[in-house]
PDB file of C-alpha atoms in Angstrom:
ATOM      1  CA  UNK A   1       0.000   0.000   0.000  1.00  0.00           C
ATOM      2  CA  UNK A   2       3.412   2.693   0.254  1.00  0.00           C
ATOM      3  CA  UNK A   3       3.817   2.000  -3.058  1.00  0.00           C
ATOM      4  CA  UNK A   4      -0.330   2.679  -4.252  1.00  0.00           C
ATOM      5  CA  UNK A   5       0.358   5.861  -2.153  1.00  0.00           C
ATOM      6  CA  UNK A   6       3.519   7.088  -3.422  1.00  0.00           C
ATOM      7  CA  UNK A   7       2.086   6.654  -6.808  1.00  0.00           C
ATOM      8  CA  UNK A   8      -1.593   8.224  -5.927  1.00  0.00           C
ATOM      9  CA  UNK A   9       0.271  11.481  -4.148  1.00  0.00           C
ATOM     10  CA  UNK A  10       2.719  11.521  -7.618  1.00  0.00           C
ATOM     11  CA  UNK A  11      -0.318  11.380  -9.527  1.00  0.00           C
ATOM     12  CA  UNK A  12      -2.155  14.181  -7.548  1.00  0.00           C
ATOM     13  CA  UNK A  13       0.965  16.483  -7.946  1.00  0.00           C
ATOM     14  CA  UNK A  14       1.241  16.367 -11.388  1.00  0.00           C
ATOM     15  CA  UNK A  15      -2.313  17.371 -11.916  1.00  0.00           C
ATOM     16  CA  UNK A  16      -0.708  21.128 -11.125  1.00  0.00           C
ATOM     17  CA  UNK A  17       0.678  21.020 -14.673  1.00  0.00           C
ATOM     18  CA  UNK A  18      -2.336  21.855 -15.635  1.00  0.00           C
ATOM     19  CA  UNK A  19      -2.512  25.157 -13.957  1.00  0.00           C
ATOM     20  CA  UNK A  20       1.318  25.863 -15.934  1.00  0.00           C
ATOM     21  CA  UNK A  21       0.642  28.704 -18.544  1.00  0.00           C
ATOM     22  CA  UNK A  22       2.874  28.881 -21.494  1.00  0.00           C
ATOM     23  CA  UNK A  23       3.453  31.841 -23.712  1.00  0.00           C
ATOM     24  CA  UNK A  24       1.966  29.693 -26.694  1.00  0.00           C
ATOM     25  CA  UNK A  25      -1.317  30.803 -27.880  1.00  0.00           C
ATOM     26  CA  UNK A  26      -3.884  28.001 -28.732  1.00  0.00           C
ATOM     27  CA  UNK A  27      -4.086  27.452 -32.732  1.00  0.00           C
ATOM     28  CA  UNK A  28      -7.137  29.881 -32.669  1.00  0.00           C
ATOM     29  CA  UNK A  29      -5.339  32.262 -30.353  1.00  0.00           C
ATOM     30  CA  UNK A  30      -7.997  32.479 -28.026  1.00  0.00           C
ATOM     31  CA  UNK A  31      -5.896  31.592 -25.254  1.00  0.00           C
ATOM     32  CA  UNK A  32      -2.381  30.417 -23.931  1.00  0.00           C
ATOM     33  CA  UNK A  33      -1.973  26.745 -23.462  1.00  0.00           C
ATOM     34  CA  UNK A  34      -1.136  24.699 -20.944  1.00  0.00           C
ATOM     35  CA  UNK A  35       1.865  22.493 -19.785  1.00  0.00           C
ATOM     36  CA  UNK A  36      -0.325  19.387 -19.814  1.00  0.00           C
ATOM     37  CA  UNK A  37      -1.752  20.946 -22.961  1.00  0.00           C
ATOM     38  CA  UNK A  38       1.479  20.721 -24.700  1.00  0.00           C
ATOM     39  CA  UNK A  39       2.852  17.712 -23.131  1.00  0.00           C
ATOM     40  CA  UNK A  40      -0.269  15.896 -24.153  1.00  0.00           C
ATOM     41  CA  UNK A  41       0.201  17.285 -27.885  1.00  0.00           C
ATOM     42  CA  UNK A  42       3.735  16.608 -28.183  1.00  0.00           C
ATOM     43  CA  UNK A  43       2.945  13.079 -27.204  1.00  0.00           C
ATOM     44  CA  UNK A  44       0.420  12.763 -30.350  1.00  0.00           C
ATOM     45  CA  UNK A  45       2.588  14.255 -32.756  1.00  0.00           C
ATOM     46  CA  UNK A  46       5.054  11.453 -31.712  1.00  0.00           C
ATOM     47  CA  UNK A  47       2.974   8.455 -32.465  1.00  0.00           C
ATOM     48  CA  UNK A  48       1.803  10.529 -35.957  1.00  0.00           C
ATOM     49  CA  UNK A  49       5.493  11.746 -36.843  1.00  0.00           C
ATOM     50  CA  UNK A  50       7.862   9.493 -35.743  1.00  0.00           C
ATOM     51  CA  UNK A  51       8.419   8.148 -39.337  1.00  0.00           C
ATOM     52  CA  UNK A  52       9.732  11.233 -40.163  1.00  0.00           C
ATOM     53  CA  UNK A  53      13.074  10.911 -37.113  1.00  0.00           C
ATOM     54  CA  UNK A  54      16.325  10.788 -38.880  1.00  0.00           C
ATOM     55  CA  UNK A  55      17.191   7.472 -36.854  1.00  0.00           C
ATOM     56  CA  UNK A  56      14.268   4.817 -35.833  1.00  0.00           C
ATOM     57  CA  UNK A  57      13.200   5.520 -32.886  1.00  0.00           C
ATOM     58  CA  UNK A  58      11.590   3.490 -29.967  1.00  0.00           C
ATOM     59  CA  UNK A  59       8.033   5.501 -30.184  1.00  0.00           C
ATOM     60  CA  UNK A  60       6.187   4.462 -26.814  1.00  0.00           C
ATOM     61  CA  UNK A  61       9.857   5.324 -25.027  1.00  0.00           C
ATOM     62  CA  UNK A  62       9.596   8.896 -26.734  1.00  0.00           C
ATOM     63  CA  UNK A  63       6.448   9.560 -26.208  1.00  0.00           C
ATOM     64  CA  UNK A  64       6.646   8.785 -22.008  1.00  0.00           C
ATOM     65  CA  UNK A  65       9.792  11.253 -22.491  1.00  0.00           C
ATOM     66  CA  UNK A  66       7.672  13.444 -23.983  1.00  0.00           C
ATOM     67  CA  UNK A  67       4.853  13.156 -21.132  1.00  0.00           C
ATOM     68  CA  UNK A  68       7.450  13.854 -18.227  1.00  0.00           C
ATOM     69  CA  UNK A  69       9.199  16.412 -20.452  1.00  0.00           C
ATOM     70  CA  UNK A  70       8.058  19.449 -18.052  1.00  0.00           C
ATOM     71  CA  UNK A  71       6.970  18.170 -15.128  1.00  0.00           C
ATOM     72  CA  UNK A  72       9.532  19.980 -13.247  1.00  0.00           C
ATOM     73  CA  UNK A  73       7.547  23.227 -14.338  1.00  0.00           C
ATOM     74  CA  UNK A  74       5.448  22.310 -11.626  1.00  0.00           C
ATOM     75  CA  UNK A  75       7.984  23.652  -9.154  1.00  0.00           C
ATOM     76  CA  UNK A  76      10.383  25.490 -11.866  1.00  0.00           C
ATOM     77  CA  UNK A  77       8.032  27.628 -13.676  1.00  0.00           C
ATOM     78  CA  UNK A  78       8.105  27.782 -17.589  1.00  0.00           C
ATOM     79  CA  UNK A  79      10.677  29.315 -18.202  1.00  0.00           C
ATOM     80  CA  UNK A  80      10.244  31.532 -21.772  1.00  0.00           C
ATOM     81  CA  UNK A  81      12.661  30.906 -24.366  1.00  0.00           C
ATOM     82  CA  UNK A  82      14.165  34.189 -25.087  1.00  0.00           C
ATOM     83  CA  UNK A  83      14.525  35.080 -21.314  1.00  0.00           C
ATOM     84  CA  UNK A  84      17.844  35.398 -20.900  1.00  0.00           C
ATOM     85  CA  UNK A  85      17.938  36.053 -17.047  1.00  0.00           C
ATOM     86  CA  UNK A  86      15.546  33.763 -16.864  1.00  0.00           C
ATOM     87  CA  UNK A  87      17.438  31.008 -18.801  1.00  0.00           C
ATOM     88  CA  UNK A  88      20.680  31.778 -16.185  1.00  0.00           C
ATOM     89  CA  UNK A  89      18.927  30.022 -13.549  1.00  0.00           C
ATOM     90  CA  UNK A  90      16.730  27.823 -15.251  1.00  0.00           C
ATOM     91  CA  UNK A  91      18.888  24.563 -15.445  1.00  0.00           C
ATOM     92  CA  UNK A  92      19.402  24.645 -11.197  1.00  0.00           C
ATOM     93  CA  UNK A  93      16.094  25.404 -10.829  1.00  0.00           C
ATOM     94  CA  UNK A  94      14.623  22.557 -12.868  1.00  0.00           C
ATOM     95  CA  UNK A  95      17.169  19.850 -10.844  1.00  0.00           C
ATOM     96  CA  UNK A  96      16.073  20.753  -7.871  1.00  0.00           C
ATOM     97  CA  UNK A  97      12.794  20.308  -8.986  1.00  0.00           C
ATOM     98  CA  UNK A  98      13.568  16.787 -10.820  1.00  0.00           C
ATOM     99  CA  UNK A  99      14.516  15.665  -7.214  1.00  0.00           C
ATOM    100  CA  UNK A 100      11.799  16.354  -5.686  1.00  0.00           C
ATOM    101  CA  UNK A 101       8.909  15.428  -8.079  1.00  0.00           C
ATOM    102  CA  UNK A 102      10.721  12.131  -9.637  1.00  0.00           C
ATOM    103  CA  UNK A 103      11.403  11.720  -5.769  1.00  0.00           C
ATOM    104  CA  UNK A 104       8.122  11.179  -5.004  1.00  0.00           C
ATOM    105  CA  UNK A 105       7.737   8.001  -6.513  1.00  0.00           C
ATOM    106  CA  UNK A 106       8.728   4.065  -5.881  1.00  0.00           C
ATOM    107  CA  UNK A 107      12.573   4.094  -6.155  1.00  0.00           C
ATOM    108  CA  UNK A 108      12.122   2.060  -9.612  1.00  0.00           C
ATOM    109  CA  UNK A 109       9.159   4.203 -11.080  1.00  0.00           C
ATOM    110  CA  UNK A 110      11.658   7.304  -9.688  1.00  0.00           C
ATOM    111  CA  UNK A 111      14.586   6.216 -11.484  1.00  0.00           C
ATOM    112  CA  UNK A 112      12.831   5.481 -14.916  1.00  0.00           C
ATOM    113  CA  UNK A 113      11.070   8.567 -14.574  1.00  0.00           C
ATOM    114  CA  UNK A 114      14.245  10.566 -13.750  1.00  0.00           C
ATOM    115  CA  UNK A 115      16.097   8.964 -17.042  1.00  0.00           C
ATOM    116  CA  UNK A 116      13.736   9.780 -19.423  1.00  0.00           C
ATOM    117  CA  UNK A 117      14.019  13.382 -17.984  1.00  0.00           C
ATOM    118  CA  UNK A 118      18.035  13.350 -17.840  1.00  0.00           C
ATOM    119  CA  UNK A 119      17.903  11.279 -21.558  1.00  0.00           C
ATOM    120  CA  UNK A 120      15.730  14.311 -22.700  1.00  0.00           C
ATOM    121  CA  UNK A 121      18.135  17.178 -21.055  1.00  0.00           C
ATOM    122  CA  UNK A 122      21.208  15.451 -22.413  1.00  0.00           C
ATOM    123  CA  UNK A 123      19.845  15.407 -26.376  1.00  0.00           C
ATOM    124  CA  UNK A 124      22.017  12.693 -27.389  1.00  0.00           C
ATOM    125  CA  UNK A 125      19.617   9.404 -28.182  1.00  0.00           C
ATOM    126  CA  UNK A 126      17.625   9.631 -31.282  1.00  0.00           C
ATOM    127  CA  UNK A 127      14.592   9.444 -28.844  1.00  0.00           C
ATOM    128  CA  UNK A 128      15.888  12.534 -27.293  1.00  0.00           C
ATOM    129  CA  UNK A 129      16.586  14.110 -30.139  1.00  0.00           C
ATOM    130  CA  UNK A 130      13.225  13.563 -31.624  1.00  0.00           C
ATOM    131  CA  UNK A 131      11.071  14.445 -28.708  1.00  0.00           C
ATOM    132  CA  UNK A 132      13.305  17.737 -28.601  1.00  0.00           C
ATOM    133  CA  UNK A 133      12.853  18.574 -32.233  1.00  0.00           C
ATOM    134  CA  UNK A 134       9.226  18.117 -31.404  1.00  0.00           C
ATOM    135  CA  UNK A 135       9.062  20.281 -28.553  1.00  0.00           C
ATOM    136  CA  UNK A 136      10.796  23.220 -30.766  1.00  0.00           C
ATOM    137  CA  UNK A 137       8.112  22.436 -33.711  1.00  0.00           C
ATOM    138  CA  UNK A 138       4.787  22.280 -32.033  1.00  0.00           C
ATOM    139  CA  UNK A 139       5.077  26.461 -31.427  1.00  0.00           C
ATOM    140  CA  UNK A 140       5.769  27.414 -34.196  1.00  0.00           C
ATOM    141  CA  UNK A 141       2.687  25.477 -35.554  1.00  0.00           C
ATOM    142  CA  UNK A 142       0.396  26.842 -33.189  1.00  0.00           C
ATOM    143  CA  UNK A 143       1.577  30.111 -33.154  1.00  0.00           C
ATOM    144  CA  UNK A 144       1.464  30.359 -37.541  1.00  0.00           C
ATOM    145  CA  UNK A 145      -2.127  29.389 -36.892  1.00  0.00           C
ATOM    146  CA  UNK A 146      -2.500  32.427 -34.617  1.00  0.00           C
ATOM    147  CA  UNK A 147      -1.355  34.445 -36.850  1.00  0.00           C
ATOM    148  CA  UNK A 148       1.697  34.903 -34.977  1.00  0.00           C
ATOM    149  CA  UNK A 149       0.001  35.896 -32.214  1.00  0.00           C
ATOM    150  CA  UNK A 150       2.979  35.478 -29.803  1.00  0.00           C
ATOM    151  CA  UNK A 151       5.587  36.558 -31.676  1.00  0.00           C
ATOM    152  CA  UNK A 152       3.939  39.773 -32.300  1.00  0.00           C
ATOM    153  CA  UNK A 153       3.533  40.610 -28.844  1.00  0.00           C
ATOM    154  CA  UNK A 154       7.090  40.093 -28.221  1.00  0.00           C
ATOM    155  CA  UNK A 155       8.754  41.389 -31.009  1.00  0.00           C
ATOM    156  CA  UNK A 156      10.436  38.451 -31.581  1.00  0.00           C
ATOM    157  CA  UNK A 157      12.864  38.297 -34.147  1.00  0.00           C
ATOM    158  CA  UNK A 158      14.164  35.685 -36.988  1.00  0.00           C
ATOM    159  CA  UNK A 159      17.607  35.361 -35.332  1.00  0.00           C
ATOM    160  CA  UNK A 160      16.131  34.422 -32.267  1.00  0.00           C
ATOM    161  CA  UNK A 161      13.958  31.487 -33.555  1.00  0.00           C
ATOM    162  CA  UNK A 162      16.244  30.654 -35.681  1.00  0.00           C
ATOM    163  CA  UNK A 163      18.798  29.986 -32.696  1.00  0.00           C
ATOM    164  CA  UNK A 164      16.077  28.407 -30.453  1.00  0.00           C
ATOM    165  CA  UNK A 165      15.909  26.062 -33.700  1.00  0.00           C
ATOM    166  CA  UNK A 166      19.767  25.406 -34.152  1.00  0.00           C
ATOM    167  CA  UNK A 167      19.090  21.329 -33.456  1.00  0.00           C
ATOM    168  CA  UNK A 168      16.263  20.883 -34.630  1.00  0.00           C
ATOM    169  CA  UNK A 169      17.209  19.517 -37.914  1.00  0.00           C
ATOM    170  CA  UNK A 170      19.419  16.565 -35.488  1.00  0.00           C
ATOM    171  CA  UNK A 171      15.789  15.119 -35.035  1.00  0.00           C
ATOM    172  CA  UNK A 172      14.462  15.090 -38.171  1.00  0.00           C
ATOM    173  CA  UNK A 173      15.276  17.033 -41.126  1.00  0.00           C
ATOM    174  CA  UNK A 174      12.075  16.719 -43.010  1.00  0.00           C
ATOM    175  CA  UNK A 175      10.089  18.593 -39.759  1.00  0.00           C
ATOM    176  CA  UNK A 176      12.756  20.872 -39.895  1.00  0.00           C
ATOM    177  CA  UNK A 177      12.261  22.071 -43.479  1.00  0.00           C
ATOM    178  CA  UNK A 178       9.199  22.889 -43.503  1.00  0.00           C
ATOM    179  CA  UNK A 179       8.978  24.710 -39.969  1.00  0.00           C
ATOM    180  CA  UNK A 180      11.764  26.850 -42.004  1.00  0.00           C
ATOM    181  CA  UNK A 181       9.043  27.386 -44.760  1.00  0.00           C
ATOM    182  CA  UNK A 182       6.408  28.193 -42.093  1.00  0.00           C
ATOM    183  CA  UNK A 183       8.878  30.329 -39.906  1.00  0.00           C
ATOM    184  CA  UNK A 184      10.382  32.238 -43.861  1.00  0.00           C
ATOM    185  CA  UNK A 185       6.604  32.405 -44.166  1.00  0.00           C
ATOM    186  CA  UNK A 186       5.919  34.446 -41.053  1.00  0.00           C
ATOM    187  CA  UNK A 187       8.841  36.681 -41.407  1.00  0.00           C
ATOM    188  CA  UNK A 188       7.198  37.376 -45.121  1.00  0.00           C
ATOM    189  CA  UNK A 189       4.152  38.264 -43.485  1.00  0.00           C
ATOM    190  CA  UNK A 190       6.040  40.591 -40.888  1.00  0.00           C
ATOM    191  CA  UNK A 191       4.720  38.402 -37.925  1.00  0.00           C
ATOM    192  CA  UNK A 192       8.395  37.321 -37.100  1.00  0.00           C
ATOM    193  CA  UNK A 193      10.833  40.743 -37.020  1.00  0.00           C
ATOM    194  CA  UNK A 194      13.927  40.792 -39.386  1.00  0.00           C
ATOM    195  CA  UNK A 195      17.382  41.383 -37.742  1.00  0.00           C
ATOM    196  CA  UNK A 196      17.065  45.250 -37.776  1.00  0.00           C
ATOM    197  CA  UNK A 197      13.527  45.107 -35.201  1.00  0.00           C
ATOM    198  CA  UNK A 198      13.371  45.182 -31.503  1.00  0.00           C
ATOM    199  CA  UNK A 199      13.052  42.086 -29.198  1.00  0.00           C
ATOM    200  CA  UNK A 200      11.893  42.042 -25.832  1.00  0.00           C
ATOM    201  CA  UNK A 201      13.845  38.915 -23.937  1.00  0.00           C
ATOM    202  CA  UNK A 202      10.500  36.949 -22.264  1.00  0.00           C
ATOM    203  CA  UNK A 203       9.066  35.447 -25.399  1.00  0.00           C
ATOM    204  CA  UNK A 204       8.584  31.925 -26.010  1.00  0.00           C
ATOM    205  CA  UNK A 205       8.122  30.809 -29.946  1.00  0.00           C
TER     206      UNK A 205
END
């Protein structure tokens, strides 16, 4: 019964993801989304995409790595992509947090748990690299819907994207090219801000 309750309590902490606000705008830009939200989409896109990874790739592993992804938001707080103070603190902040949360489970659940997050951190399996090339995409698809909602009200420049986006291609190359379309696209449309335009530094793409 420790076990059923380590895993209940787990279970019950997690459901604060849900209360995690992103910058991302919903596809209709009616609202932001939501850690869960995104974990949740990320997750589909994985069992729809995954023929597109440059390597194969185990898809159930990616898609739990996917699922636990942000879980230390819960204590961490999103942090946005372009926030560069933000970003200084943002790796100690999200450990601690990984202790604790991952902590909270059976030793064995823990430790799988606490892999998948460390495999995803690290980047260097082709699961990793996958579920981080779809964590990079799946903005920039809601926020072209929205009319570039996001990016507008940040100023957010091409450079910036552009260097969120530097690895992306290490997941899958296809993806890649045509989030460049969509992002060339957006900077057409004068959504996304050439090199000469201001940038605040708390935007997330």
């Amino acid at each position: 019964m420790d076990r059923l309750e380590k895993q209940l309590a787990f279970l019950l902490e997690i459901d604060r993801q849900k209360e995690i606000i992103r910058q991302t705008y919903l596809a209709d830009g009616s609202r932001r989304e939501s850690d869960a939200e995104h974990a949740w989409h990320l997750a589909v896109m994985c069992m729809l995409l995954s023929e597109y990874a440059n390597d194969a790739i185990d898809v159930a592993r990616t898609m739990k790595m996917l699922l636990v992804h942000d879980l230390v938001e819960i204590d961490a707080g999103d942090t946005y992509a372009y926030d560069a103070k933000g970003n200084e603190t943002k790796g100690a902040r999200e450990q601690k947090a990984a202790d604790r949360i991952f902590g909270m489970l059976p030793e064995d659940q823990g430790a799988e748990l606490r892999g998948l997050w460390d495999e995803f951190e690290a980047m260097e399996t082709p699961e990793a690299k996958f579920a981080n090339a779809l964590d990079k995409i799946q903005p920039v698809l809601l926020t072209d819907q929205a009319q570039g909602k996001s990016w507008r009200e940040h100023g957010v420049r091409k450079s910036q994207i552009m260097g969120r986006n530097e690895r992306t291609h290490e997941g899958s190359e296809i993806l890649w090219e045509r989030i460049r379309q969509i992002i060339e696209k957006n900077v057409e449309a004068g959504f996304i801000g050439g090199e000469d335009s201001g940038a605040s530094d708390s935007s997330s793409v």
